[in-house]
PDB file of C-alpha atoms in Angstrom:
ATOM      1  CA  MET A   1      -9.579  11.226  12.362  1.00 44.00           C
ATOM      2  CA  ASP A   2     -11.081   8.192  14.064  1.00 48.00           C
ATOM      3  CA  LEU A   3     -14.697   8.843  15.183  1.00 50.00           C
ATOM      4  CA  VAL A   4     -14.926   5.791  17.401  1.00 52.00           C
ATOM      5  CA  LYS A   5     -12.423   5.072  20.228  1.00 57.00           C
ATOM      6  CA  THR A   6     -11.940   2.045  22.436  1.00 61.00           C
ATOM      7  CA  ASP A   7      -9.945   1.957  25.704  1.00 69.00           C
ATOM      8  CA  SER A   8      -7.165  -0.398  24.557  1.00 69.00           C
ATOM      9  CA  LYS A   9      -4.680   0.875  27.178  1.00 74.00           C
ATOM     10  CA  ASN A  10      -6.808  -0.792  29.838  1.00 77.00           C
ATOM     11  CA  ILE A  11      -5.375  -4.274  30.744  1.00 81.00           C
ATOM     12  CA  TYR A  12      -8.915  -5.759  30.547  1.00 78.00           C
ATOM     13  CA  TYR A  13      -9.637  -4.364  27.065  1.00 77.00           C
ATOM     14  CA  PRO A  14      -6.935  -5.506  24.595  1.00 80.00           C
ATOM     15  CA  PRO A  15      -7.875  -4.758  20.903  1.00 80.00           C
ATOM     16  CA  GLY A  16     -10.378  -7.493  19.998  1.00 76.00           C
ATOM     17  CA  GLY A  17     -11.272  -8.307  23.703  1.00 82.00           C
ATOM     18  CA  ILE A  18      -9.648 -10.160  26.570  1.00 88.00           C
ATOM     19  CA  LEU A  19     -11.496 -13.460  25.783  1.00 89.00           C
ATOM     20  CA  LEU A  20     -10.129 -13.593  22.344  1.00 89.00           C
ATOM     21  CA  TRP A  21      -6.565 -12.859  23.574  1.00 91.00           C
ATOM     22  CA  VAL A  22      -6.860 -15.747  26.023  1.00 92.00           C
ATOM     23  CA  ILE A  23      -7.829 -17.958  23.085  1.00 92.00           C
ATOM     24  CA  ILE A  24      -5.000 -16.547  20.953  1.00 93.00           C
ATOM     25  CA  PHE A  25      -2.491 -17.510  23.615  1.00 93.00           C
ATOM     26  CA  LEU A  26      -4.038 -20.994  24.047  1.00 94.00           C
ATOM     27  CA  GLU A  27      -3.838 -21.530  20.240  1.00 93.00           C
ATOM     28  CA  LEU A  28      -0.312 -20.215  20.028  1.00 94.00           C
ATOM     29  CA  PHE A  29       0.862 -22.461  22.841  1.00 94.00           C
ATOM     30  CA  THR A  30      -0.980 -25.504  21.220  1.00 94.00           C
ATOM     31  CA  PHE A  31       0.659 -24.929  17.833  1.00 94.00           C
ATOM     32  CA  GLY A  32       3.978 -23.911  19.433  1.00 94.00           C
ATOM     33  CA  MET A  33       4.100 -27.161  21.560  1.00 94.00           C
ATOM     34  CA  ALA A  34       3.293 -29.270  18.432  1.00 94.00           C
ATOM     35  CA  LEU A  35       6.126 -27.586  16.607  1.00 94.00           C
ATOM     36  CA  VAL A  36       8.499 -28.185  19.431  1.00 94.00           C
ATOM     37  CA  ALA A  37       7.436 -31.848  19.406  1.00 94.00           C
ATOM     38  CA  MET A  38       8.139 -31.888  15.650  1.00 93.00           C
ATOM     39  CA  VAL A  39      11.683 -30.609  16.222  1.00 93.00           C
ATOM     40  CA  ILE A  40      12.174 -33.248  18.897  1.00 93.00           C
ATOM     41  CA  TYR A  41      10.969 -35.979  16.614  1.00 93.00           C
ATOM     42  CA  SER A  42      13.268 -34.647  13.818  1.00 91.00           C
ATOM     43  CA  LYS A  43      16.251 -35.516  16.056  1.00 90.00           C
ATOM     44  CA  ASP A  44      15.516 -39.234  15.696  1.00 91.00           C
ATOM     45  CA  GLU A  45      15.062 -39.093  11.918  1.00 90.00           C
ATOM     46  CA  PRO A  46      16.947 -36.050  10.580  1.00 89.00           C
ATOM     47  CA  LYS A  47      17.363 -37.428   7.106  1.00 92.00           C
ATOM     48  CA  ILE A  48      13.722 -38.393   6.702  1.00 93.00           C
ATOM     49  CA  PHE A  49      12.664 -34.876   7.905  1.00 91.00           C
ATOM     50  CA  HIS A  50      15.103 -33.257   5.493  1.00 90.00           C
ATOM     51  CA  ASN A  51      14.099 -35.270   2.518  1.00 92.00           C
ATOM     52  CA  SER A  52      10.372 -34.887   3.349  1.00 92.00           C
ATOM     53  CA  ARG A  53      10.753 -31.100   3.621  1.00 91.00           C
ATOM     54  CA  LEU A  54      12.336 -31.027   0.194  1.00 91.00           C
ATOM     55  CA  LEU A  55       9.180 -32.744  -1.163  1.00 92.00           C
ATOM     56  CA  LEU A  56       7.161 -29.657  -0.157  1.00 93.00           C
ATOM     57  CA  ASN A  57       6.562 -26.801  -2.551  1.00 91.00           C
ATOM     58  CA  THR A  58       8.242 -23.827  -0.918  1.00 91.00           C
ATOM     59  CA  THR A  59       6.764 -21.578  -3.572  1.00 92.00           C
ATOM     60  CA  PHE A  60       3.271 -22.595  -2.519  1.00 94.00           C
ATOM     61  CA  GLY A  61       4.217 -21.915   1.086  1.00 93.00           C
ATOM     62  CA  LEU A  62       5.576 -18.492   0.199  1.00 93.00           C
ATOM     63  CA  ALA A  63       2.582 -17.557  -1.982  1.00 95.00           C
ATOM     64  CA  ASN A  64       0.192 -18.614   0.854  1.00 95.00           C
ATOM     65  CA  THR A  65       2.184 -16.438   3.309  1.00 95.00           C
ATOM     66  CA  VAL A  66       1.794 -13.496   0.868  1.00 95.00           C
ATOM     67  CA  PHE A  67      -1.980 -14.149   0.590  1.00 96.00           C
ATOM     68  CA  LEU A  68      -2.482 -14.272   4.295  1.00 96.00           C
ATOM     69  CA  LEU A  69      -0.308 -11.173   5.041  1.00 96.00           C
ATOM     70  CA  THR A  70      -2.055  -9.139   2.307  1.00 96.00           C
ATOM     71  CA  SER A  71      -5.379 -10.317   3.618  1.00 96.00           C
ATOM     72  CA  GLY A  72      -4.396  -9.207   7.187  1.00 95.00           C
ATOM     73  CA  PHE A  73      -3.414  -5.831   5.689  1.00 95.00           C
ATOM     74  CA  PHE A  74      -6.922  -5.411   4.219  1.00 95.00           C
ATOM     75  CA  MET A  75      -8.444  -6.510   7.493  1.00 95.00           C
ATOM     76  CA  ALA A  76      -6.513  -3.774   9.345  1.00 94.00           C
ATOM     77  CA  LYS A  77      -7.662  -1.262   6.768  1.00 94.00           C
ATOM     78  CA  SER A  78     -11.250  -2.452   7.086  1.00 94.00           C
ATOM     79  CA  VAL A  79     -11.135  -1.963  10.902  1.00 92.00           C
ATOM     80  CA  GLN A  80      -9.602   1.480  10.398  1.00 91.00           C
ATOM     81  CA  SER A  81     -12.435   2.492   7.940  1.00 91.00           C
ATOM     82  CA  PHE A  82     -15.103   1.109  10.244  1.00 89.00           C
ATOM     83  CA  LYS A  83     -13.654   3.245  13.110  1.00 88.00           C
ATOM     84  CA  ALA A  84     -13.955   6.211  10.789  1.00 89.00           C
ATOM     85  CA  ASN A  85     -17.653   5.366  10.118  1.00 85.00           C
ATOM     86  CA  ASN A  86     -16.919   4.610   6.491  1.00 85.00           C
ATOM     87  CA  SER A  87     -19.010   1.502   5.959  1.00 85.00           C
ATOM     88  CA  LYS A  88     -18.625   1.409   2.197  1.00 88.00           C
ATOM     89  CA  LYS A  89     -14.787   1.317   2.347  1.00 90.00           C
ATOM     90  CA  SER A  90     -14.881  -1.007   5.303  1.00 91.00           C
ATOM     91  CA  SER A  91     -17.085  -3.430   3.349  1.00 91.00           C
ATOM     92  CA  LEU A  92     -14.781  -3.262   0.339  1.00 94.00           C
ATOM     93  CA  TYR A  93     -11.632  -4.082   2.353  1.00 94.00           C
ATOM     94  CA  LEU A  94     -13.508  -6.808   4.088  1.00 95.00           C
ATOM     95  CA  LYS A  95     -14.282  -8.384   0.659  1.00 95.00           C
ATOM     96  CA  LEU A  96     -10.579  -8.165  -0.295  1.00 96.00           C
ATOM     97  CA  THR A  97      -9.690  -9.766   3.104  1.00 96.00           C
ATOM     98  CA  MET A  98     -11.996 -12.719   2.343  1.00 96.00           C
ATOM     99  CA  LEU A  99     -10.597 -12.918  -1.173  1.00 96.00           C
ATOM    100  CA  GLY A 100      -7.104 -13.439   0.271  1.00 95.00           C
ATOM    101  CA  GLY A 101      -8.450 -16.222   2.553  1.00 95.00           C
ATOM    102  CA  PHE A 102     -10.116 -17.925  -0.487  1.00 96.00           C
ATOM    103  CA  PHE A 103      -6.930 -17.745  -2.452  1.00 96.00           C
ATOM    104  CA  PHE A 104      -5.136 -19.333   0.507  1.00 96.00           C
ATOM    105  CA  LEU A 105      -7.632 -22.159   0.596  1.00 96.00           C
ATOM    106  CA  LEU A 106      -7.431 -22.689  -3.121  1.00 96.00           C
ATOM    107  CA  LEU A 107      -3.690 -22.951  -3.151  1.00 95.00           C
ATOM    108  CA  LYS A 108      -3.701 -25.169  -0.119  1.00 95.00           C
ATOM    109  CA  SER A 109      -6.266 -27.478  -1.897  1.00 95.00           C
ATOM    110  CA  ILE A 110      -3.948 -27.710  -4.935  1.00 96.00           C
ATOM    111  CA  GLU A 111      -1.047 -28.484  -2.648  1.00 94.00           C
ATOM    112  CA  TYR A 112      -2.991 -31.200  -0.783  1.00 94.00           C
ATOM    113  CA  TYR A 113      -4.124 -32.631  -4.051  1.00 95.00           C
ATOM    114  CA  GLU A 114      -0.605 -32.953  -5.308  1.00 93.00           C
ATOM    115  CA  LYS A 115       0.567 -34.632  -2.087  1.00 93.00           C
ATOM    116  CA  ILE A 116      -2.259 -37.116  -2.029  1.00 93.00           C
ATOM    117  CA  ALA A 117      -1.733 -37.927  -5.712  1.00 93.00           C
ATOM    118  CA  VAL A 118       1.812 -39.075  -5.078  1.00 92.00           C
ATOM    119  CA  GLY A 119       0.946 -40.891  -1.958  1.00 90.00           C
ATOM    120  CA  LEU A 120       2.290 -38.423   0.590  1.00 90.00           C
ATOM    121  CA  SER A 121      -0.612 -38.829   3.031  1.00 89.00           C
ATOM    122  CA  ILE A 122      -0.815 -38.481   6.825  1.00 90.00           C
ATOM    123  CA  GLY A 123       0.719 -41.847   7.415  1.00 88.00           C
ATOM    124  CA  TYR A 124       3.591 -41.608   5.009  1.00 90.00           C
ATOM    125  CA  ASN A 125       6.199 -40.723   7.691  1.00 91.00           C
ATOM    126  CA  THR A 126       6.526 -38.726  10.890  1.00 92.00           C
ATOM    127  CA  PHE A 127       7.159 -35.487   9.060  1.00 93.00           C
ATOM    128  CA  PHE A 128       4.007 -35.801   6.957  1.00 94.00           C
ATOM    129  CA  THR A 129       1.944 -36.775   9.990  1.00 94.00           C
ATOM    130  CA  PHE A 130       2.986 -33.390  11.545  1.00 95.00           C
ATOM    131  CA  TYR A 131       2.522 -31.613   8.176  1.00 95.00           C
ATOM    132  CA  TRP A 132      -0.979 -32.795   7.663  1.00 95.00           C
ATOM    133  CA  MET A 133      -2.202 -32.384  11.256  1.00 95.00           C
ATOM    134  CA  LEU A 134      -0.820 -28.898  11.687  1.00 95.00           C
ATOM    135  CA  THR A 135      -1.698 -27.425   8.404  1.00 96.00           C
ATOM    136  CA  LEU A 136      -5.175 -28.988   8.359  1.00 95.00           C
ATOM    137  CA  PHE A 137      -5.859 -27.681  11.855  1.00 95.00           C
ATOM    138  CA  HIS A 138      -4.751 -24.230  10.564  1.00 96.00           C
ATOM    139  CA  VAL A 139      -7.023 -24.586   7.473  1.00 96.00           C
ATOM    140  CA  ILE A 140      -9.969 -25.200   9.831  1.00 96.00           C
ATOM    141  CA  HIS A 141      -9.100 -21.906  11.513  1.00 96.00           C
ATOM    142  CA  VAL A 142      -9.093 -20.137   8.139  1.00 96.00           C
ATOM    143  CA  ILE A 143     -12.471 -21.643   7.278  1.00 97.00           C
ATOM    144  CA  VAL A 144     -13.948 -20.575  10.601  1.00 96.00           C
ATOM    145  CA  GLY A 145     -12.437 -17.127  10.125  1.00 96.00           C
ATOM    146  CA  LEU A 146     -14.077 -16.778   6.641  1.00 96.00           C
ATOM    147  CA  VAL A 147     -17.462 -17.771   8.196  1.00 96.00           C
ATOM    148  CA  ILE A 148     -17.067 -15.125  10.857  1.00 95.00           C
ATOM    149  CA  LEU A 149     -16.033 -12.501   8.335  1.00 95.00           C
ATOM    150  CA  SER A 150     -18.861 -13.445   5.958  1.00 94.00           C
ATOM    151  CA  SER A 151     -21.344 -13.015   8.824  1.00 92.00           C
ATOM    152  CA  VAL A 152     -19.811  -9.553   9.682  1.00 92.00           C
ATOM    153  CA  TYR A 153     -19.948  -8.569   5.965  1.00 91.00           C
ATOM    154  CA  PHE A 154     -23.609  -9.386   5.636  1.00 89.00           C
ATOM    155  CA  SER A 155     -24.455  -7.539   8.866  1.00 87.00           C
ATOM    156  CA  LEU A 156     -22.424  -4.518   7.587  1.00 84.00           C
ATOM    157  CA  ASN A 157     -24.328  -4.454   4.410  1.00 82.00           C
ATOM    158  CA  LYS A 158     -27.751  -4.370   6.048  1.00 80.00           C
ATOM    159  CA  LYS A 159     -29.626  -1.168   5.764  1.00 71.00           C
ATOM    160  CA  ASN A 160     -29.570  -0.517   9.500  1.00 70.00           C
ATOM    161  CA  LYS A 161     -25.856  -1.179  10.402  1.00 64.00           C
ATOM    162  CA  SER A 162     -25.886  -3.653  13.314  1.00 75.00           C
ATOM    163  CA  VAL A 163     -22.223  -4.431  13.845  1.00 80.00           C
ATOM    164  CA  ALA A 164     -20.665  -3.201  17.160  1.00 84.00           C
ATOM    165  CA  LEU A 165     -17.096  -2.123  17.042  1.00 84.00           C
ATOM    166  CA  GLU A 166     -16.121  -4.684  19.647  1.00 85.00           C
ATOM    167  CA  ASP A 167     -17.545  -7.433  17.489  1.00 87.00           C
ATOM    168  CA  PHE A 168     -15.829  -6.119  14.424  1.00 89.00           C
ATOM    169  CA  GLU A 169     -12.435  -5.918  16.194  1.00 90.00           C
ATOM    170  CA  ALA A 170     -12.950  -9.385  17.641  1.00 91.00           C
ATOM    171  CA  SER A 171     -13.538 -10.813  14.174  1.00 93.00           C
ATOM    172  CA  ALA A 172     -10.556  -9.014  12.860  1.00 94.00           C
ATOM    173  CA  THR A 173      -8.394 -10.242  15.712  1.00 93.00           C
ATOM    174  CA  PHE A 174      -9.488 -13.894  14.994  1.00 94.00           C
ATOM    175  CA  TRP A 175      -8.536 -13.424  11.336  1.00 96.00           C
ATOM    176  CA  HIS A 176      -5.107 -12.128  12.390  1.00 95.00           C
ATOM    177  CA  LEU A 177      -4.737 -15.173  14.574  1.00 95.00           C
ATOM    178  CA  CYS A 178      -4.809 -17.219  11.357  1.00 95.00           C
ATOM    179  CA  ASP A 179      -1.940 -15.090  10.144  1.00 94.00           C
ATOM    180  CA  LEU A 180       0.037 -15.612  13.344  1.00 95.00           C
ATOM    181  CA  ILE A 181      -0.455 -19.371  13.328  1.00 95.00           C
ATOM    182  CA  TRP A 182       0.636 -19.526   9.681  1.00 96.00           C
ATOM    183  CA  LEU A 183       3.691 -17.448  10.511  1.00 94.00           C
ATOM    184  CA  LEU A 184       4.636 -20.034  13.069  1.00 92.00           C
ATOM    185  CA  LEU A 185       4.107 -22.877  10.692  1.00 94.00           C
ATOM    186  CA  PHE A 186       5.683 -21.663   7.540  1.00 93.00           C
ATOM    187  CA  PRO A 187       9.364 -21.407   8.572  1.00 92.00           C
ATOM    188  CA  LEU A 188       9.392 -24.668  10.457  1.00 91.00           C
ATOM    189  CA  ILE A 189       7.489 -26.891   8.034  1.00 93.00           C
ATOM    190  CA  TYR A 190       8.691 -25.361   4.769  1.00 92.00           C
ATOM    191  CA  LEU A 191      12.128 -23.964   5.454  1.00 89.00           C
ATOM    192  CA  ILE A 192      14.062 -25.173   8.370  1.00 87.00           C
ATOM    193  CA  PHE A 193      14.401 -29.050   8.371  1.00 82.00           C
TER     194      PHE A 193
ATOM    195  CA  MET B   1      -8.641   8.909   5.580  1.00 49.00           C
ATOM    196  CA  LYS B   2      -5.130   8.113   4.170  1.00 58.00           C
ATOM    197  CA  ASN B   3      -2.681   6.318   6.390  1.00 63.00           C
ATOM    198  CA  PRO B   4       0.305   4.772   4.652  1.00 78.00           C
ATOM    199  CA  LYS B   5       1.355   3.030   7.951  1.00 87.00           C
ATOM    200  CA  TYR B   6      -0.311  -0.304   7.172  1.00 91.00           C
ATOM    201  CA  PHE B   7       1.015  -0.368   3.575  1.00 93.00           C
ATOM    202  CA  LYS B   8       4.605   0.200   4.770  1.00 93.00           C
ATOM    203  CA  VAL B   9       4.097  -2.702   7.372  1.00 93.00           C
ATOM    204  CA  LEU B  10       2.786  -4.922   4.620  1.00 94.00           C
ATOM    205  CA  VAL B  11       5.656  -4.233   2.251  1.00 95.00           C
ATOM    206  CA  SER B  12       8.169  -4.845   5.107  1.00 94.00           C
ATOM    207  CA  LEU B  13       6.446  -8.155   5.957  1.00 94.00           C
ATOM    208  CA  LEU B  14       6.489  -9.302   2.325  1.00 95.00           C
ATOM    209  CA  ILE B  15      10.240  -8.425   1.982  1.00 95.00           C
ATOM    210  CA  LEU B  16      10.983 -10.421   5.215  1.00 94.00           C
ATOM    211  CA  THR B  17       8.999 -13.400   3.905  1.00 93.00           C
ATOM    212  CA  ILE B  18      10.864 -13.367   0.580  1.00 92.00           C
ATOM    213  CA  LEU B  19      14.183 -12.963   2.465  1.00 92.00           C
ATOM    214  CA  SER B  20      13.491 -15.981   4.624  1.00 90.00           C
ATOM    215  CA  ALA B  21      12.800 -18.144   1.574  1.00 87.00           C
ATOM    216  CA  PHE B  22      16.125 -17.156   0.061  1.00 88.00           C
ATOM    217  CA  VAL B  23      18.140 -17.847   3.255  1.00 89.00           C
ATOM    218  CA  VAL B  24      17.415 -21.631   2.750  1.00 83.00           C
ATOM    219  CA  ARG B  25      19.255 -21.465  -0.517  1.00 83.00           C
ATOM    220  CA  LEU B  26      22.345 -20.068   1.117  1.00 84.00           C
ATOM    221  CA  ASN B  27      25.106 -22.451   2.079  1.00 79.00           C
ATOM    222  CA  ILE B  28      25.681 -21.290   5.664  1.00 85.00           C
ATOM    223  CA  GLY B  29      24.805 -24.399   7.642  1.00 82.00           C
ATOM    224  CA  LEU B  30      21.598 -25.436   9.407  1.00 80.00           C
ATOM    225  CA  LYS B  31      22.074 -23.624  12.653  1.00 84.00           C
ATOM    226  CA  ALA B  32      22.940 -20.270  11.059  1.00 88.00           C
ATOM    227  CA  ALA B  33      20.124 -20.478   8.460  1.00 88.00           C
ATOM    228  CA  SER B  34      17.670 -21.439  11.212  1.00 89.00           C
ATOM    229  CA  ALA B  35      18.791 -18.585  13.417  1.00 91.00           C
ATOM    230  CA  ILE B  36      18.222 -16.120  10.596  1.00 93.00           C
ATOM    231  CA  ILE B  37      14.882 -17.617   9.597  1.00 92.00           C
ATOM    232  CA  LEU B  38      13.751 -17.545  13.124  1.00 93.00           C
ATOM    233  CA  ALA B  39      14.819 -13.897  13.600  1.00 94.00           C
ATOM    234  CA  LEU B  40      12.916 -12.949  10.431  1.00 93.00           C
ATOM    235  CA  PHE B  41       9.917 -14.958  11.747  1.00 93.00           C
ATOM    236  CA  MET B  42      10.007 -12.967  15.042  1.00 94.00           C
ATOM    237  CA  LEU B  43       9.988  -9.617  13.211  1.00 95.00           C
ATOM    238  CA  LYS B  44       7.011 -10.731  11.000  1.00 94.00           C
ATOM    239  CA  PHE B  45       5.090 -12.063  13.953  1.00 94.00           C
ATOM    240  CA  LEU B  46       5.624  -8.973  15.988  1.00 95.00           C
ATOM    241  CA  GLY B  47       4.824  -6.798  12.918  1.00 94.00           C
ATOM    242  CA  VAL B  48       1.452  -8.444  12.509  1.00 94.00           C
ATOM    243  CA  ALA B  49       0.651  -8.407  16.240  1.00 93.00           C
ATOM    244  CA  PHE B  50       1.708  -4.840  16.933  1.00 93.00           C
ATOM    245  CA  TYR B  51       0.497  -3.098  13.836  1.00 92.00           C
ATOM    246  CA  PHE B  52      -2.263  -5.126  12.140  1.00 91.00           C
ATOM    247  CA  MET B  53      -3.716  -6.283  15.580  1.00 90.00           C
ATOM    248  CA  GLU B  54      -2.963  -2.904  17.039  1.00 87.00           C
ATOM    249  CA  LEU B  55      -1.263  -4.436  20.029  1.00 89.00           C
ATOM    250  CA  LYS B  56       0.948  -1.261  19.987  1.00 89.00           C
ATOM    251  CA  LYS B  57      -1.981   0.582  21.602  1.00 87.00           C
ATOM    252  CA  ALA B  58      -2.674  -2.179  24.143  1.00 86.00           C
ATOM    253  CA  HIS B  59      -1.614  -2.335  27.836  1.00 89.00           C
ATOM    254  CA  VAL B  60       2.091  -3.216  28.440  1.00 90.00           C
ATOM    255  CA  PHE B  61       0.973  -6.691  29.812  1.00 91.00           C
ATOM    256  CA  TRP B  62      -0.247  -7.886  26.447  1.00 90.00           C
ATOM    257  CA  LYS B  63       2.701  -6.498  24.581  1.00 91.00           C
ATOM    258  CA  SER B  64       5.169  -8.217  26.964  1.00 93.00           C
ATOM    259  CA  ALA B  65       3.170 -11.498  26.822  1.00 93.00           C
ATOM    260  CA  VAL B  66       3.414 -11.601  23.013  1.00 94.00           C
ATOM    261  CA  ILE B  67       7.148 -10.703  23.033  1.00 95.00           C
ATOM    262  CA  ILE B  68       7.909 -13.321  25.700  1.00 95.00           C
ATOM    263  CA  PHE B  69       6.011 -15.950  23.780  1.00 94.00           C
ATOM    264  CA  VAL B  70       7.877 -15.252  20.552  1.00 94.00           C
ATOM    265  CA  LEU B  71      11.251 -15.165  22.171  1.00 95.00           C
ATOM    266  CA  LEU B  72      10.611 -18.275  24.169  1.00 94.00           C
ATOM    267  CA  PHE B  73       9.319 -20.159  21.171  1.00 93.00           C
ATOM    268  CA  SER B  74      12.263 -19.156  18.911  1.00 92.00           C
ATOM    269  CA  THR B  75      14.815 -19.984  21.568  1.00 93.00           C
ATOM    270  CA  ILE B  76      13.393 -23.462  22.263  1.00 93.00           C
ATOM    271  CA  ILE B  77      13.247 -24.307  18.488  1.00 91.00           C
ATOM    272  CA  LEU B  78      16.784 -23.012  18.012  1.00 89.00           C
ATOM    273  CA  VAL B  79      18.235 -24.982  20.948  1.00 88.00           C
ATOM    274  CA  GLY B  80      16.196 -28.035  19.873  1.00 83.00           C
ATOM    275  CA  LEU B  81      17.479 -28.074  16.278  1.00 77.00           C
TER     276      LEU B  81
END
């Protein structure tokens, strides 16, 4: 049974806080509009977009999706344990969450290295301009998310627990935002064109 | 506290992800493949939002906003392709 409750049913208190949800929608609209622009540009150069998409490693994209979804699962479990006042479990799940994020960054680095090695840089063509801008912007979110989660992790492991539920939920919501953005990017960049 | 809900959601999300990667290999045309991939994307997106982010417990306004966004986005992409 959860020992701590928040009033999520109130319109002003969505899980993670209203400010974060405003940011989530701004981010989703920004990435969404960029992807719509990508689709519009693909109309002018359908062959280039198709051939460029084939140069991407779908397995890497798929593995990165698995890493982020699994990481999101551990984040949800961590919040659940935190609400049940089980700091030890919450801390363990938080570590696993961050591990998923690190695996994502590691694989993304390998992918970027491969692309740069064969000359598929940001100026190669329109498809790769979108690819680099969107995925790098997402990577920045993941790095910021990891910094936030590390800060929560260290606070959680202090002798006198000093993390408020609202802060913990807000950090978790930001981490899930990274999942959501990647779920937008993955099908369009790696699969559709 | 044992709660298999999150695990079931994770397994479903992983299956949907693998399915979307397989759809690309099917010879069913760009529009049909895109429609299936976007449908799978919507399910994954809503799965993460409603279960992992606990939007299921939130006010109807936030639930509707996310559903409207995901529907609008998928429709615009599908029409634009």
